Amino acid sequence: MSIHSFQTTVKTSIRNFSSCQALLRGIGSLDDQSPYETQKSTSKLKLHVHQRTHESSRIGIIGVPFHKGQSSSGVEEAPSALREFGMVKQMISIGHNVKDFGDIICENIGERNDVPDKIRSLPDLACASHALSSKVQDVMREHRKVLTIGGDHSIALGSVDGHIQAKNGEICLLWVDAHADLNTADTSDTGHMHGMPVSLLVKELADYWPYLPGLDWQKPTMSIKNLAYIGLRSVDHYERLIIEKYGVSAYGMEDIEKYGIHAVTTLALERINPTGTKSLHVSFDIDALDTLEAPCTGTSVRGGMTLREGVHIMEIAHRTGWLGAVDMVEINPRLGNILQVKTTLEAATHIIKAAFGFSRSGHVPQHIEKLPGYYAPILIEDKIVKREEPVAVPPLLKES
């Protein structure tokens, strides 16, 4: 390598390092693009994310076997599939108080003549979303965090709305997805509602929607400034326009590759909750992960996140202390063989456990301080000998 080439390499490395430092401080930008401009944050997030303490949580689980927000049947089987996979037992095993609130069943409502032609299955979605919003509020009144299992991503309209109502509007939303789900009735090419829930939730886009019969109960009150995306890699033209127009915090795979998942997640959370006073809702579409990590989804896009990256997002979300609700959506057990289904359910379970405090470093068992098998020497006839039987102590709790 020539001296000139070496100097160029060093300068590039220094420039990249400085850019990453600015990103972490929240005072720079990602490639100086307007959607990524940042301001210095007053958040205490960085103090939280280094904590490794595990506290048991009160968690309420809601299943939403709803598939009419898109065209592929099978996603309605995901809630029962995850339960049968042992997800609930694994959460209980790490010390959580888990209550299963059952499923929201609201389909085959029938069509209405006053629904805009561009929207599919609105009556069914309106019914399911309203029921889910009410159920989320019920769960939160019991001082529980909420885990909602879809179903397709249209169900987030109900889960996020319920969170907003329960916290009097004081929430922030992290949307982990390959897609922005930010279309309106007039920008969507398909009319599928799983590509529109975010635009229905943010107040800045309220005037871009026609009247939607059955959704009179849903009033968008969340600011788009309290929304961030991680994992984007398939964004429609009008969605990109909205992101640019409103300066949405939107981080794609190229940002993860350049800066790393820790820096991107930290910045995203600081931007949507700079004071650290809002309740955090993480809506996680399994297609955010690469197809190799989660093959059973109907909306897969190559080049996604690793399972490690998905888990780390949720670890950081947990450590903030802000987390109030999590969605896990778009798992389709019909789209794959037995091994692929197992791989996808396993990935989803890891994501969920991380959100509620499971540590890959392991956990100290609760209420136990001594190891079993303590063969302390004793004095017998003036001789110190080893015990033949261990001192009785409580056994270590089994960890999953």
GROMACS .gro file of C-alpha atoms in nm:
model
  400
    1MET     CA    1   0.000   0.000   0.000
    2SER     CA    2   0.135   0.344  -0.092
    3ILE     CA    3   0.176   0.626   0.161
    4HIS     CA    4  -0.106   0.817  -0.008
    5SER     CA    5  -0.344   0.518   0.011
    6PHE     CA    6  -0.256   0.459   0.375
    7GLN     CA    7  -0.320   0.825   0.463
    8THR     CA    8  -0.654   0.814   0.281
    9THR     CA    9  -0.757   0.499   0.472
   10VAL     CA   10  -0.664   0.656   0.806
   11LYS     CA   11  -0.856   0.976   0.727
   12THR     CA   12  -1.163   0.775   0.627
   13SER     CA   13  -1.148   0.570   0.948
   14ILE     CA   14  -1.117   0.883   1.161
   15ARG     CA   15  -1.409   1.045   0.978
   16ASN     CA   16  -1.629   0.735   1.027
   17PHE     CA   17  -1.530   0.715   1.395
   18SER     CA   18  -1.614   1.083   1.449
   19SER     CA   19  -1.947   1.038   1.271
   20CYS     CA   20  -2.032   0.742   1.493
   21GLN     CA   21  -1.938   0.942   1.804
   22ALA     CA   22  -2.169   1.222   1.692
   23LEU     CA   23  -2.445   0.969   1.632
   24LEU     CA   24  -2.409   0.829   1.981
   25ARG     CA   25  -2.409   1.178   2.134
   26GLY     CA   26  -2.722   1.265   1.940
   27ILE     CA   27  -2.576   1.588   1.799
   28GLY     CA   28  -2.496   1.484   1.445
   29SER     CA   29  -2.678   1.317   1.162
   30LEU     CA   30  -2.667   1.002   0.957
   31ASP     CA   31  -2.509   1.110   0.630
   32ASP     CA   32  -2.657   1.459   0.682
   33GLN     CA   33  -2.997   1.349   0.548
   34SER     CA   34  -3.294   1.543   0.679
   35PRO     CA   35  -3.484   1.242   0.822
   36TYR     CA   36  -3.189   1.164   1.043
   37GLU     CA   37  -3.103   1.509   1.178
   38THR     CA   38  -3.068   1.500   1.554
   39GLN     CA   39  -3.051   1.737   1.842
   40LYS     CA   40  -2.872   1.699   2.169
   41SER     CA   41  -3.090   1.490   2.394
   42THR     CA   42  -3.168   1.537   2.760
   43SER     CA   43  -3.261   1.171   2.794
   44LYS     CA   44  -3.111   0.951   3.062
   45LEU     CA   45  -3.130   0.653   2.828
   46LYS     CA   46  -2.758   0.581   2.831
   47LEU     CA   47  -2.768   0.546   3.209
   48HIS     CA   48  -3.040   0.284   3.176
   49VAL     CA   49  -2.909   0.074   2.893
   50HIS     CA   50  -2.598  -0.034   3.078
   51GLN     CA   51  -2.794  -0.177   3.370
   52ARG     CA   52  -2.820  -0.555   3.376
   53THR     CA   53  -3.064  -0.598   3.661
   54HIS     CA   54  -3.359  -0.830   3.608
   55GLU     CA   55  -3.687  -0.757   3.781
   56SER     CA   56  -3.997  -0.970   3.756
   57SER     CA   57  -4.284  -0.809   3.569
   58ARG     CA   58  -4.659  -0.842   3.561
   59ILE     CA   59  -4.743  -0.928   3.202
   60GLY     CA   60  -5.073  -0.972   3.024
   61ILE     CA   61  -5.089  -1.167   2.698
   62ILE     CA   62  -5.352  -1.102   2.432
   63GLY     CA   63  -5.384  -1.313   2.119
   64VAL     CA   64  -5.528  -1.162   1.802
   65PRO     CA   65  -5.577  -1.435   1.538
   66PHE     CA   66  -5.659  -1.183   1.266
   67HIS     CA   67  -5.548  -1.217   0.904
   68LYS     CA   68  -5.771  -0.990   0.698
   69GLY     CA   69  -5.528  -0.700   0.693
   70GLN     CA   70  -5.349  -0.885   0.412
   71SER     CA   71  -5.416  -1.162   0.162
   72SER     CA   72  -5.246  -1.472   0.308
   73SER     CA   73  -5.427  -1.697   0.552
   74GLY     CA   74  -5.219  -1.859   0.824
   75VAL     CA   75  -5.112  -1.562   1.039
   76GLU     CA   76  -5.422  -1.621   1.249
   77GLU     CA   77  -5.259  -1.943   1.372
   78ALA     CA   78  -4.959  -1.766   1.527
   79PRO     CA   79  -5.103  -1.692   1.875
   80SER     CA   80  -5.186  -2.057   1.941
   81ALA     CA   81  -4.860  -2.172   1.779
   82LEU     CA   82  -4.648  -1.953   2.008
   83ARG     CA   83  -4.839  -2.068   2.314
   84GLU     CA   84  -4.796  -2.434   2.215
   85PHE     CA   85  -4.427  -2.368   2.156
   86GLY     CA   86  -4.392  -2.292   2.527
   87MET     CA   87  -4.345  -1.916   2.512
   88VAL     CA   88  -4.565  -1.851   2.817
   89LYS     CA   89  -4.393  -2.117   3.027
   90GLN     CA   90  -4.053  -1.974   2.939
   91MET     CA   91  -4.161  -1.628   3.055
   92ILE     CA   92  -4.292  -1.769   3.381
   93SER     CA   93  -3.967  -1.960   3.431
   94ILE     CA   94  -3.768  -1.636   3.452
   95GLY     CA   95  -3.988  -1.508   3.731
   96HIS     CA   96  -4.266  -1.313   3.561
   97ASN     CA   97  -4.627  -1.299   3.674
   98VAL     CA   98  -4.797  -1.388   3.345
   99LYS     CA   99  -5.171  -1.383   3.282
  100ASP     CA  100  -5.315  -1.497   2.950
  101PHE     CA  101  -5.623  -1.293   2.859
  102GLY     CA  102  -5.716  -1.518   2.569
  103ASP     CA  103  -5.790  -1.418   2.210
  104ILE     CA  104  -5.976  -1.137   2.039
  105ILE     CA  105  -6.216  -1.302   1.794
  106CYS     CA  106  -6.388  -1.061   1.559
  107GLU     CA  107  -6.422  -1.169   1.197
  108ASN     CA  108  -6.682  -1.227   0.926
  109ILE     CA  109  -6.861  -0.906   1.015
  110GLY     CA  110  -6.960  -0.857   0.654
  111GLU     CA  111  -6.903  -0.576   0.409
  112ARG     CA  112  -7.054  -0.229   0.419
  113ASN     CA  113  -7.161  -0.020   0.122
  114ASP     CA  114  -7.012   0.302   0.264
  115VAL     CA  115  -6.651   0.178   0.289
  116PRO     CA  116  -6.403   0.343   0.048
  117ASP     CA  117  -6.336   0.113  -0.247
  118LYS     CA  118  -5.960   0.119  -0.191
  119ILE     CA  119  -5.977  -0.042   0.154
  120ARG     CA  120  -6.024  -0.413   0.214
  121SER     CA  121  -6.194  -0.581   0.512
  122LEU     CA  122  -6.245  -0.257   0.705
  123PRO     CA  123  -6.549  -0.376   0.908
  124ASP     CA  124  -6.356  -0.678   1.039
  125LEU     CA  125  -6.051  -0.468   1.124
  126ALA     CA  126  -6.260  -0.199   1.292
  127CYS     CA  127  -6.429  -0.459   1.512
  128ALA     CA  128  -6.107  -0.640   1.605
  129SER     CA  129  -5.914  -0.318   1.667
  130HIS     CA  130  -6.184  -0.172   1.891
  131ALA     CA  131  -6.203  -0.490   2.097
  132LEU     CA  132  -5.824  -0.506   2.123
  133SER     CA  133  -5.794  -0.141   2.227
  134SER     CA  134  -6.041  -0.200   2.509
  135LYS     CA  135  -5.863  -0.519   2.618
  136VAL     CA  136  -5.522  -0.348   2.625
  137GLN     CA  137  -5.667  -0.081   2.852
  138ASP     CA  138  -5.814  -0.351   3.079
  139VAL     CA  139  -5.477  -0.525   3.105
  140MET     CA  140  -5.294  -0.202   3.184
  141ARG     CA  141  -5.547  -0.118   3.454
  142GLU     CA  142  -5.417  -0.431   3.628
  143HIS     CA  143  -5.071  -0.268   3.619
  144ARG     CA  144  -4.943  -0.519   3.367
  145LYS     CA  145  -4.727  -0.477   3.062
  146VAL     CA  146  -4.900  -0.598   2.748
  147LEU     CA  147  -4.782  -0.856   2.497
  148THR     CA  148  -5.007  -0.869   2.191
  149ILE     CA  149  -4.957  -1.159   1.950
  150GLY     CA  150  -5.095  -1.124   1.598
  151GLY     CA  151  -5.214  -1.180   1.345
  152ASP     CA  152  -5.101  -0.942   1.078
  153HIS     CA  153  -4.963  -0.595   1.149
  154SER     CA  154  -5.298  -0.420   1.106
  155ILE     CA  155  -5.380  -0.531   1.462
  156ALA     CA  156  -5.133  -0.271   1.592
  157LEU     CA  157  -5.402  -0.011   1.527
  158GLY     CA  158  -5.588  -0.153   1.826
  159SER     CA  159  -5.292  -0.236   2.051
  160VAL     CA  160  -5.126   0.105   2.011
  161ASP     CA  161  -5.457   0.290   2.046
  162GLY     CA  162  -5.527   0.104   2.370
  163HIS     CA  163  -5.181   0.198   2.498
  164ILE     CA  164  -5.240   0.562   2.404
  165GLN     CA  165  -5.572   0.567   2.589
  166ALA     CA  166  -5.430   0.395   2.896
  167LYS     CA  167  -5.141   0.643   2.922
  168ASN     CA  168  -5.339   0.956   2.831
  169GLY     CA  169  -5.149   0.997   2.507
  170GLU     CA  170  -4.805   0.985   2.667
  171ILE     CA  171  -4.648   0.708   2.460
  172CYS     CA  172  -4.373   0.669   2.201
  173LEU     CA  173  -4.371   0.406   1.928
  174LEU     CA  174  -4.079   0.201   1.797
  175TRP     CA  175  -4.179   0.022   1.476
  176VAL     CA  176  -3.938  -0.263   1.398
  177ASP     CA  177  -4.019  -0.375   1.046
  178ALA     CA  178  -3.891  -0.418   0.692
  179HIS     CA  179  -4.183  -0.197   0.584
  180ALA     CA  180  -4.302   0.144   0.700
  181ASP     CA  181  -4.676   0.056   0.705
  182LEU     CA  182  -4.734   0.427   0.650
  183ASN     CA  183  -4.962   0.423   0.346
  184THR     CA  184  -5.304   0.586   0.336
  185ALA     CA  185  -5.611   0.473   0.145
  186ASP     CA  186  -5.501   0.691  -0.147
  187THR     CA  187  -5.134   0.591  -0.154
  188SER     CA  188  -5.173   0.215  -0.108
  189ASP     CA  189  -5.146   0.001  -0.420
  190THR     CA  190  -5.315  -0.300  -0.259
  191GLY     CA  191  -5.574  -0.171  -0.013
  192HIS     CA  192  -5.434  -0.408   0.250
  193MET     CA  193  -5.469  -0.256   0.594
  194HIS     CA  194  -5.152  -0.414   0.731
  195GLY     CA  195  -4.967  -0.153   0.527
  196MET     CA  196  -5.155   0.142   0.681
  197PRO     CA  197  -5.179   0.127   1.063
  198VAL     CA  198  -4.910   0.385   1.136
  199SER     CA  199  -5.074   0.650   0.918
  200LEU     CA  200  -5.400   0.598   1.109
  201LEU     CA  201  -5.226   0.645   1.444
  202VAL     CA  202  -5.038   0.972   1.388
  203LYS     CA  203  -5.229   1.299   1.406
  204GLU     CA  204  -5.026   1.469   1.133
  205LEU     CA  205  -5.186   1.243   0.869
  206ALA     CA  206  -5.545   1.261   0.994
  207ASP     CA  207  -5.650   1.497   0.715
  208TYR     CA  208  -5.522   1.257   0.450
  209TRP     CA  209  -5.788   0.999   0.537
  210PRO     CA  210  -6.152   0.989   0.423
  211TYR     CA  211  -6.425   0.905   0.670
  212LEU     CA  212  -6.389   0.540   0.774
  213PRO     CA  213  -6.715   0.386   0.898
  214GLY     CA  214  -6.661   0.176   1.208
  215LEU     CA  215  -6.349   0.365   1.316
  216ASP     CA  216  -6.528   0.660   1.476
  217TRP     CA  217  -6.387   0.549   1.813
  218GLN     CA  218  -6.026   0.582   1.694
  219LYS     CA  219  -5.887   0.935   1.713
  220PRO     CA  220  -5.521   0.983   1.613
  221THR     CA  221  -5.350   1.175   1.893
  222MET     CA  222  -4.988   1.057   1.877
  223SER     CA  223  -4.736   1.288   1.714
  224ILE     CA  224  -4.525   1.151   1.431
  225LYS     CA  225  -4.228   1.297   1.623
  226ASN     CA  226  -4.275   1.017   1.875
  227LEU     CA  227  -4.238   0.749   1.607
  228ALA     CA  228  -3.918   0.574   1.498
  229TYR     CA  229  -3.845   0.290   1.260
  230ILE     CA  230  -3.567   0.031   1.271
  231GLY     CA  231  -3.496  -0.227   1.001
  232LEU     CA  232  -3.654  -0.062   0.697
  233ARG     CA  233  -3.561  -0.201   0.356
  234SER     CA  234  -3.884  -0.193   0.153
  235VAL     CA  235  -4.039   0.154   0.162
  236ASP     CA  236  -4.299   0.273  -0.089
  237HIS     CA  237  -4.256   0.607  -0.268
  238TYR     CA  238  -4.528   0.794  -0.081
  239GLU     CA  239  -4.414   0.646   0.249
  240ARG     CA  240  -4.068   0.786   0.176
  241LEU     CA  241  -4.227   1.122   0.099
  242ILE     CA  242  -4.400   1.123   0.438
  243ILE     CA  243  -4.078   1.028   0.615
  244GLU     CA  244  -3.893   1.313   0.444
  245LYS     CA  245  -4.174   1.567   0.487
  246TYR     CA  246  -4.212   1.515   0.862
  247GLY     CA  247  -3.853   1.425   0.951
  248VAL     CA  248  -3.946   1.082   1.084
  249SER     CA  249  -3.671   0.895   1.266
  250ALA     CA  250  -3.632   0.613   1.014
  251TYR     CA  251  -3.330   0.383   1.028
  252GLY     CA  252  -3.281   0.129   0.752
  253MET     CA  253  -3.052  -0.168   0.717
  254GLU     CA  254  -2.778   0.055   0.573
  255ASP     CA  255  -2.772   0.251   0.900
  256ILE     CA  256  -2.750  -0.068   1.104
  257GLU     CA  257  -2.464  -0.188   0.886
  258LYS     CA  258  -2.276   0.140   0.916
  259TYR     CA  259  -2.328   0.229   1.282
  260GLY     CA  260  -2.434  -0.093   1.451
  261ILE     CA  261  -2.763  -0.191   1.611
  262HIS     CA  262  -2.674  -0.053   1.955
  263ALA     CA  263  -2.605   0.300   1.829
  264VAL     CA  264  -2.910   0.304   1.601
  265THR     CA  265  -3.149   0.177   1.871
  266THR     CA  266  -3.013   0.414   2.133
  267LEU     CA  267  -3.053   0.714   1.904
  268ALA     CA  268  -3.401   0.611   1.791
  269LEU     CA  269  -3.523   0.583   2.149
  270GLU     CA  270  -3.364   0.911   2.251
  271ARG     CA  271  -3.532   1.092   1.963
  272ILE     CA  272  -3.884   0.966   2.033
  273ASN     CA  273  -3.863   1.003   2.411
  274PRO     CA  274  -3.600   1.269   2.489
  275THR     CA  275  -3.728   1.335   2.841
  276GLY     CA  276  -3.774   0.968   2.927
  277THR     CA  277  -4.127   1.031   3.052
  278LYS     CA  278  -4.333   0.846   2.792
  279SER     CA  279  -4.440   0.482   2.791
  280LEU     CA  280  -4.271   0.282   2.514
  281HIS     CA  281  -4.459   0.062   2.268
  282VAL     CA  282  -4.249  -0.169   2.048
  283SER     CA  283  -4.434  -0.316   1.751
  284PHE     CA  284  -4.216  -0.594   1.611
  285ASP     CA  285  -4.288  -0.745   1.270
  286ILE     CA  286  -4.107  -1.077   1.236
  287ASP     CA  287  -4.013  -0.979   0.881
  288ALA     CA  288  -3.769  -0.728   1.030
  289LEU     CA  289  -3.545  -1.033   1.066
  290ASP     CA  290  -3.374  -1.185   0.766
  291THR     CA  291  -3.556  -1.468   0.590
  292LEU     CA  292  -3.292  -1.713   0.713
  293GLU     CA  293  -3.379  -1.622   1.073
  294ALA     CA  294  -3.758  -1.617   1.032
  295PRO     CA  295  -3.870  -1.786   0.710
  296CYS     CA  296  -4.239  -1.822   0.796
  297THR     CA  297  -4.383  -1.483   0.709
  298GLY     CA  298  -4.579  -1.367   0.409
  299THR     CA  299  -4.398  -1.036   0.370
  300SER     CA  300  -4.032  -1.137   0.380
  301VAL     CA  301  -3.760  -0.915   0.233
  302ARG     CA  302  -3.406  -1.043   0.190
  303GLY     CA  303  -3.121  -0.867   0.367
  304GLY     CA  304  -3.279  -0.823   0.709
  305MET     CA  305  -3.154  -0.820   1.065
  306THR     CA  306  -2.996  -1.111   1.243
  307LEU     CA  307  -3.171  -1.260   1.543
  308ARG     CA  308  -2.894  -1.116   1.760
  309GLU     CA  309  -2.974  -0.767   1.636
  310GLY     CA  310  -3.346  -0.813   1.695
  311VAL     CA  311  -3.281  -0.942   2.045
  312HIS     CA  312  -3.051  -0.651   2.123
  313ILE     CA  313  -3.316  -0.397   2.024
  314MET     CA  314  -3.547  -0.553   2.281
  315GLU     CA  315  -3.275  -0.577   2.545
  316ILE     CA  316  -3.217  -0.203   2.514
  317ALA     CA  317  -3.592  -0.134   2.517
  318HIS     CA  318  -3.625  -0.334   2.838
  319ARG     CA  319  -3.333  -0.163   3.010
  320THR     CA  320  -3.477   0.183   2.955
  321GLY     CA  321  -3.748   0.107   3.206
  322TRP     CA  322  -4.002   0.267   2.969
  323LEU     CA  323  -4.150  -0.043   2.808
  324GLY     CA  324  -4.526  -0.071   2.841
  325ALA     CA  325  -4.633  -0.289   2.549
  326VAL     CA  326  -4.497  -0.518   2.278
  327ASP     CA  327  -4.655  -0.652   1.959
  328MET     CA  328  -4.528  -0.963   1.779
  329VAL     CA  329  -4.688  -0.996   1.436
  330GLU     CA  330  -4.683  -1.148   1.085
  331ILE     CA  331  -4.576  -1.502   1.181
  332ASN     CA  332  -4.739  -1.746   0.938
  333PRO     CA  333  -4.695  -2.112   1.043
  334ARG     CA  334  -4.843  -2.232   0.712
  335LEU     CA  335  -4.557  -2.089   0.507
  336GLY     CA  336  -4.287  -2.343   0.572
  337ASN     CA  337  -4.192  -2.693   0.673
  338ILE     CA  338  -4.163  -2.815   1.032
  339LEU     CA  339  -3.804  -2.695   1.071
  340GLN     CA  340  -3.882  -2.351   0.926
  341VAL     CA  341  -4.182  -2.311   1.155
  342LYS     CA  342  -3.969  -2.408   1.455
  343THR     CA  343  -3.698  -2.161   1.350
  344THR     CA  344  -3.949  -1.878   1.321
  345LEU     CA  345  -4.129  -1.951   1.649
  346GLU     CA  346  -3.796  -1.985   1.825
  347ALA     CA  347  -3.683  -1.647   1.691
  348ALA     CA  348  -4.007  -1.481   1.801
  349THR     CA  349  -3.977  -1.634   2.148
  350HIS     CA  350  -3.621  -1.502   2.186
  351ILE     CA  351  -3.739  -1.155   2.085
  352ILE     CA  352  -4.028  -1.161   2.332
  353LYS     CA  353  -3.819  -1.291   2.621
  354ALA     CA  354  -3.556  -1.022   2.563
  355ALA     CA  355  -3.825  -0.753   2.574
  356PHE     CA  356  -3.923  -0.862   2.921
  357GLY     CA  357  -3.577  -0.894   3.069
  358PHE     CA  358  -3.431  -1.230   2.971
  359SER     CA  359  -3.054  -1.196   2.961
  360ARG     CA  360  -2.827  -1.399   2.737
  361SER     CA  361  -2.573  -1.370   3.020
  362GLY     CA  362  -2.798  -1.573   3.248
  363HIS     CA  363  -2.990  -1.489   3.565
  364VAL     CA  364  -2.925  -1.534   3.935
  365PRO     CA  365  -3.208  -1.758   4.062
  366GLN     CA  366  -3.460  -1.571   4.272
  367HIS     CA  367  -3.462  -1.605   4.651
  368ILE     CA  368  -3.162  -1.841   4.651
  369GLU     CA  369  -2.816  -1.741   4.765
  370LYS     CA  370  -2.644  -2.073   4.830
  371LEU     CA  371  -2.520  -2.341   4.595
  372PRO     CA  372  -2.632  -2.702   4.647
  373GLY     CA  373  -2.377  -2.969   4.733
  374TYR     CA  374  -2.199  -2.795   5.022
  375TYR     CA  375  -1.962  -3.057   5.168
  376ALA     CA  376  -1.814  -2.848   5.446
  377PRO     CA  377  -1.554  -3.034   5.657
  378ILE     CA  378  -1.655  -3.126   6.012
  379LEU     CA  379  -1.465  -3.225   6.326
  380ILE     CA  380  -1.506  -3.593   6.425
  381GLU     CA  381  -1.297  -3.731   6.714
  382ASP     CA  382  -1.044  -3.452   6.682
  383LYS     CA  383  -1.014  -3.514   6.308
  384ILE     CA  384  -1.132  -3.284   6.030
  385VAL     CA  385  -1.309  -3.491   5.767
  386LYS     CA  386  -1.525  -3.421   5.465
  387ARG     CA  387  -1.899  -3.465   5.501
  388GLU     CA  388  -2.039  -3.777   5.337
  389GLU     CA  389  -2.366  -3.597   5.260
  390PRO     CA  390  -2.407  -3.235   5.151
  391VAL     CA  391  -2.567  -2.977   5.375
  392ALA     CA  392  -2.931  -2.942   5.275
  393VAL     CA  393  -2.989  -2.622   5.079
  394PRO     CA  394  -3.262  -2.524   4.834
  395PRO     CA  395  -3.192  -2.648   4.480
  396LEU     CA  396  -3.116  -2.394   4.211
  397LEU     CA  397  -3.414  -2.293   4.003
  398LYS     CA  398  -3.412  -2.442   3.657
  399GLU     CA  399  -3.368  -2.180   3.385
  400SER     CA  400  -3.504  -2.233   3.033
   0.00000   0.00000   0.00000
